[in-house]
Each structure stands twice: as C-alpha cells, then as structure tokens.
Short mmCIF file of C-alpha atoms in Angstrom, two decimals:
data_model
loop_
_atom_site.label_atom_id
_atom_site.label_comp_id
_atom_site.label_asym_id
_atom_site.label_seq_id
_atom_site.Cartn_x
_atom_site.Cartn_y
_atom_site.Cartn_z
CA GLY A 1 -5.77 9.37 23.43
CA GLU A 2 -8.70 8.26 21.35
CA SER A 3 -9.46 4.90 19.85
CA VAL A 4 -11.48 4.30 16.73
CA GLY A 5 -11.99 1.44 14.35
CA LEU A 6 -11.22 1.61 10.68
CA HIS A 7 -14.92 1.69 9.88
CA LEU A 8 -14.88 5.36 10.92
CA PRO A 9 -13.19 7.65 8.44
CA THR A 10 -11.59 10.30 10.66
CA LEU A 11 -9.77 10.48 13.97
CA SER A 12 -9.15 13.95 15.38
CA VAL A 13 -6.63 14.39 18.19
CA GLN A 14 -5.04 17.28 20.00
CA GLU A 15 -1.38 17.92 19.32
CA GLY A 16 0.66 16.27 22.06
CA ASP A 17 -1.96 13.63 22.85
CA ASN A 18 -1.49 9.95 22.11
CA SER A 19 -3.36 8.44 19.14
CA ILE A 20 -4.63 4.91 18.86
CA ILE A 21 -5.73 3.55 15.50
CA ASN A 22 -7.36 0.14 15.43
CA CYS A 23 -7.66 -2.49 12.73
CA ALA A 24 -9.68 -5.69 12.76
CA TYR A 25 -8.51 -8.42 10.44
CA SER A 26 -10.52 -11.38 9.28
CA ASN A 27 -8.01 -14.04 8.25
CA SER A 28 -6.83 -16.07 11.23
CA ALA A 29 -4.05 -17.50 9.02
CA SER A 30 -2.48 -14.05 8.51
CA ASP A 31 0.99 -14.07 9.97
CA TYR A 32 2.47 -10.70 9.07
CA PHE A 33 1.03 -7.23 9.52
CA ILE A 34 2.13 -3.79 8.40
CA TRP A 35 1.05 -0.23 9.15
CA TYR A 36 1.41 2.39 6.43
CA LYS A 37 1.07 6.16 6.48
CA GLN A 38 -0.09 7.96 3.35
CA GLU A 39 0.08 11.72 2.96
CA SER A 40 -2.11 13.44 0.41
CA GLY A 41 -0.96 12.83 -3.16
CA LYS A 42 1.92 10.59 -2.12
CA GLY A 43 2.63 6.88 -1.99
CA PRO A 44 2.18 4.91 1.25
CA GLN A 45 5.12 4.99 3.60
CA PHE A 46 6.09 2.00 5.76
CA ILE A 47 5.75 2.74 9.50
CA ILE A 48 6.15 -0.51 11.39
CA ASP A 49 5.48 -4.20 11.02
CA ILE A 50 4.88 -7.18 13.27
CA ARG A 51 4.87 -10.93 12.79
CA SER A 52 2.38 -13.23 14.40
CA ASN A 53 4.91 -14.66 16.86
CA MET A 54 5.01 -11.26 18.60
CA ASP A 55 2.40 -9.31 20.59
CA LYS A 56 4.08 -5.92 20.59
CA ARG A 57 6.71 -4.04 18.69
CA GLN A 58 8.00 -0.54 19.30
CA GLY A 59 9.50 2.00 16.97
CA GLN A 60 10.24 5.67 17.30
CA ARG A 61 7.08 7.15 18.88
CA VAL A 62 5.01 4.27 17.47
CA THR A 63 3.94 0.96 18.93
CA VAL A 64 2.04 -1.83 17.22
CA LEU A 65 0.02 -4.29 19.28
CA LEU A 66 -1.27 -7.59 17.95
CA ASN A 67 -4.03 -9.60 19.60
CA LYS A 68 -4.42 -12.82 17.66
CA THR A 69 -7.19 -14.10 19.89
CA VAL A 70 -9.59 -11.41 18.70
CA LYS A 71 -7.81 -10.70 15.41
CA HIS A 72 -7.06 -7.11 16.30
CA LEU A 73 -4.16 -4.84 15.43
CA SER A 74 -3.53 -1.35 16.76
CA LEU A 75 -1.11 1.46 16.08
CA GLN A 76 -0.26 3.81 18.92
CA ILE A 77 1.40 7.14 18.19
CA ALA A 78 2.88 8.93 21.17
CA ALA A 79 2.82 12.71 21.48
CA THR A 80 1.03 13.21 18.16
CA GLN A 81 2.44 15.99 16.02
CA PRO A 82 0.98 17.99 13.10
CA GLY A 83 3.27 16.04 10.75
CA ASP A 84 1.44 12.86 11.75
CA SER A 85 -1.69 14.05 9.94
CA ALA A 86 -2.28 11.53 7.16
CA VAL A 87 -4.27 8.45 6.22
CA TYR A 88 -3.18 5.32 8.06
CA PHE A 89 -3.99 1.81 6.95
CA CYS A 90 -3.08 -1.68 7.99
CA ALA A 91 -2.19 -4.58 5.76
CA GLU A 92 -2.15 -8.30 6.46
CA ASN A 93 -0.31 -11.08 4.72
CA ASN A 94 -1.02 -14.78 4.69
CA ALA A 95 2.26 -16.36 3.69
CA GLY A 96 1.71 -19.13 1.23
CA ALA A 97 1.85 -20.01 -2.43
CA ASN A 98 -0.53 -17.24 -3.42
CA SER A 99 -0.04 -14.86 -0.56
CA LYS A 100 -0.88 -11.26 -1.19
CA LEU A 101 -1.15 -8.25 1.05
CA THR A 102 -4.72 -7.29 1.88
CA PHE A 103 -5.12 -3.60 2.71
CA GLY A 104 -7.68 -1.92 4.91
CA LYS A 105 -9.47 1.17 3.61
CA GLY A 106 -7.65 3.52 5.93
CA ILE A 107 -8.49 6.19 8.48
CA THR A 108 -7.64 9.86 8.36
CA LEU A 109 -5.74 11.17 11.37
CA SER A 110 -6.22 14.91 11.87
CA VAL A 111 -4.07 16.66 14.46
CA ARG A 112 -5.49 19.83 16.02
CA PRO A 113 -2.91 22.47 16.96
CA ASP B 1 19.92 6.81 -3.13
CA GLY B 2 17.78 3.69 -3.31
CA GLY B 3 14.08 3.63 -3.91
CA ILE B 4 11.17 3.26 -6.29
CA THR B 5 10.42 5.86 -8.93
CA GLN B 6 7.27 6.28 -10.96
CA SER B 7 6.70 8.50 -13.93
CA PRO B 8 5.00 10.60 -14.92
CA LYS B 9 3.43 12.14 -11.82
CA TYR B 10 0.33 13.07 -13.84
CA LEU B 11 -0.87 11.43 -17.05
CA PHE B 12 -3.77 12.31 -19.30
CA ARG B 13 -5.45 9.75 -21.52
CA LYS B 14 -7.66 10.38 -24.50
CA GLU B 15 -10.49 8.08 -25.56
CA GLY B 16 -9.24 4.92 -27.23
CA GLN B 17 -5.64 5.58 -26.26
CA ASN B 18 -3.24 3.20 -24.54
CA VAL B 19 -0.91 4.77 -21.99
CA THR B 20 2.08 3.32 -20.16
CA LEU B 21 3.09 4.07 -16.58
CA SER B 22 6.70 3.61 -15.65
CA CYS B 23 8.00 1.96 -12.46
CA GLU B 24 11.68 1.51 -11.69
CA GLN B 25 13.39 0.24 -8.53
CA ASN B 26 17.04 0.05 -7.55
CA LEU B 27 16.47 -1.93 -4.36
CA ASN B 28 17.39 -5.25 -5.97
CA HIS B 29 13.92 -6.54 -5.08
CA ASP B 30 12.62 -9.65 -6.80
CA ALA B 31 8.89 -8.91 -6.49
CA MET B 32 7.00 -5.94 -7.92
CA TYR B 33 3.35 -4.95 -7.83
CA TRP B 34 0.84 -2.53 -9.32
CA TYR B 35 -2.09 -1.23 -7.31
CA ARG B 36 -4.98 1.05 -8.09
CA GLN B 37 -6.29 3.45 -5.45
CA ASP B 38 -9.69 5.12 -5.69
CA PRO B 39 -11.03 7.65 -3.17
CA GLY B 40 -12.31 6.02 0.00
CA GLN B 41 -11.17 2.56 -1.05
CA GLY B 42 -8.32 0.29 -0.13
CA LEU B 43 -5.55 -0.58 -2.54
CA ARG B 44 -6.57 -3.08 -5.20
CA LEU B 45 -4.00 -5.32 -6.84
CA ILE B 46 -3.80 -5.12 -10.64
CA TYR B 47 -0.78 -7.27 -11.48
CA TYR B 48 2.22 -8.65 -9.65
CA SER B 49 5.53 -10.19 -10.57
CA GLN B 50 7.35 -12.57 -8.28
CA ILE B 51 10.48 -12.62 -10.38
CA VAL B 52 11.81 -11.28 -13.66
CA ASN B 53 10.11 -12.64 -16.81
CA ASP B 54 7.09 -13.73 -14.78
CA PHE B 55 3.87 -11.94 -13.84
CA GLN B 56 0.40 -12.83 -12.63
CA LYS B 57 -3.02 -11.19 -12.73
CA GLY B 58 -4.24 -9.60 -9.55
CA ASP B 59 -7.82 -8.87 -8.54
CA ILE B 60 -8.61 -6.25 -11.21
CA ALA B 61 -6.38 -7.05 -14.20
CA GLU B 62 -8.97 -6.47 -16.95
CA GLY B 63 -7.98 -3.59 -19.21
CA TYR B 64 -4.35 -3.59 -18.05
CA SER B 65 -1.15 -5.26 -19.20
CA VAL B 66 2.39 -5.49 -17.84
CA SER B 67 5.84 -6.77 -18.69
CA ARG B 68 8.83 -7.72 -16.55
CA GLU B 69 11.83 -7.94 -18.89
CA LYS B 70 14.24 -6.50 -16.36
CA LYS B 71 14.43 -6.93 -12.62
CA GLU B 72 14.40 -3.18 -12.10
CA SER B 73 11.43 -2.33 -14.27
CA PHE B 74 7.72 -3.20 -14.23
CA PRO B 75 5.76 -0.93 -16.62
CA LEU B 76 1.96 -0.91 -16.60
CA THR B 77 -0.09 -0.23 -19.72
CA VAL B 78 -3.63 1.01 -19.32
CA THR B 79 -5.41 -0.06 -22.48
CA SER B 80 -8.49 1.37 -24.15
CA ALA B 81 -10.40 -1.64 -22.79
CA GLN B 82 -10.18 -0.12 -19.29
CA LYS B 83 -13.36 1.95 -19.23
CA ASN B 84 -12.80 3.69 -15.93
CA PRO B 85 -9.07 4.39 -15.75
CA THR B 86 -9.15 7.56 -13.66
CA ALA B 87 -7.33 6.67 -10.44
CA PHE B 88 -4.08 6.93 -8.50
CA TYR B 89 -1.71 4.14 -9.54
CA LEU B 90 0.89 2.85 -7.13
CA CYS B 91 3.85 0.63 -7.83
CA ALA B 92 5.50 -1.34 -5.04
CA SER B 93 8.32 -3.81 -4.59
CA SER B 94 9.44 -6.30 -1.96
CA LYS B 95 12.63 -8.24 -1.41
CA ILE B 96 10.91 -11.53 -2.07
CA TRP B 97 7.39 -12.65 -2.74
CA ALA B 98 5.22 -13.21 0.33
CA GLY B 99 5.63 -12.23 3.92
CA GLU B 100 7.77 -9.20 3.27
CA THR B 101 7.22 -5.47 3.48
CA GLN B 102 6.18 -3.81 0.27
CA TYR B 103 7.71 -0.40 -0.42
CA PHE B 104 5.79 2.02 -2.56
CA GLY B 105 6.65 4.58 -5.20
CA PRO B 106 5.21 8.12 -5.24
CA GLY B 107 2.32 7.20 -7.56
CA THR B 108 0.96 8.34 -10.90
CA ARG B 109 -2.40 10.05 -11.18
CA LEU B 110 -4.17 9.15 -14.42
CA LEU B 111 -6.90 11.41 -15.71
CA VAL B 112 -9.14 10.99 -18.75
CA LEU B 113 -9.62 13.90 -21.16
#
C-alpha cells in the first residue's frame, strides 16, 4: 500500500492493494474523529469513527488508527476496489460548549484497474 | 427509509435574488448544520442549530439566513448580500450537538446566472 498525507491531493493505488490515507490534526483536545468518503457530486458518506480512548477501530475492509502522541489519524482500506475511488477526508471534534467538527481538505483516492 | 433530503439538486440564482435551499431529516436528530463546499477546500460551516427554535452563526454566515421552526426542517436562504454564492451546499444532522457523527444530505449545487 501507499501512504500519503492530506497535503497531497491524489493517491493512486492498484486494484487489490491496500490503501493508507493519513491525516494530521492540530487540536490536542480533540476527542472524536470521523472519516468520510465523498463521491463526485454527492454528499459525504460516513465510513468509520473513533474516540480518543481508543487506538484502533475496525470496520468492513477499513481500519482507523489514532496516535494521540503525534496527533495523527489514518484510514486503511484493505483490498482496494474501483468503487473506493472518491475523495476521503477526516474530521475532528472537540467536545465542549462550542464544539464543532473541523474538516480536512480531503484527498482523492484513484484506483487503477 | 430514514435519511436527509435536500432540494433542489441544482438551483440557479439571478442577480439580486434570494433563493432558499431545503433540508429535511426524518432521523429524529436534534442538531442540524449547513456547510458550503468549494473546489479544493474543506467544508465551511455556515449556520448550525442545536435544537428546534435555536440557531447560531458558523464561520461564514454573512449573506445567509436560516430558520428552525420544526425539528425536521432547516432551510437555508442565500440572500442577495452573498456576493459569491456559487458552491455546493451540504446539509447535515446529528443526534445531539457535539461529539456525534454528522450525517449528510446529497447536496444542492447553486449556480449564478
């Protein structure tokens, strides 16, 4: 698989390979994180979430890893398929009186057949 | 079939015209949100509502207005004061305010004639 930070716009992977999408967050008080997938012309779709009391959470073909020490979040997609092609972005939430989700700009995942 | 609906899918605005974007949810969520998405940028919060009959300005509220008279509905009006309204508008809802997943509608694309 390939790893790339959200400061790069595109990640290209071969169908069947694993994909790793990384996200660096800045607020050490953030306690809840979400990964979304957005296909062209559609609204973002929830993929998986994780709270700060966990380091890892698995879903169907996806795994989210949280490293609070370095404020880093990653999304791993196993056996990437053409239908996984989309923009992926992370969001962080700092629970509190005025908490709002802060969204990253997103990265385009392109799956080569 | 529960979810969030937005209408219309495409909307055209003439100079000096106010237009209203519809957002309805049947998820029984207390909190609702409006975001603006521009190419290559993250989602920016326009307005949010933690509970019915209450709403707050987000980061880019100028030129927009909202109402929350019913729990299920959170319409957004783009006024003539918004000088650059062309964008993809996304409505979202969450069970409660703060620390919860936001679920998004399909979006409305607003274009200026």
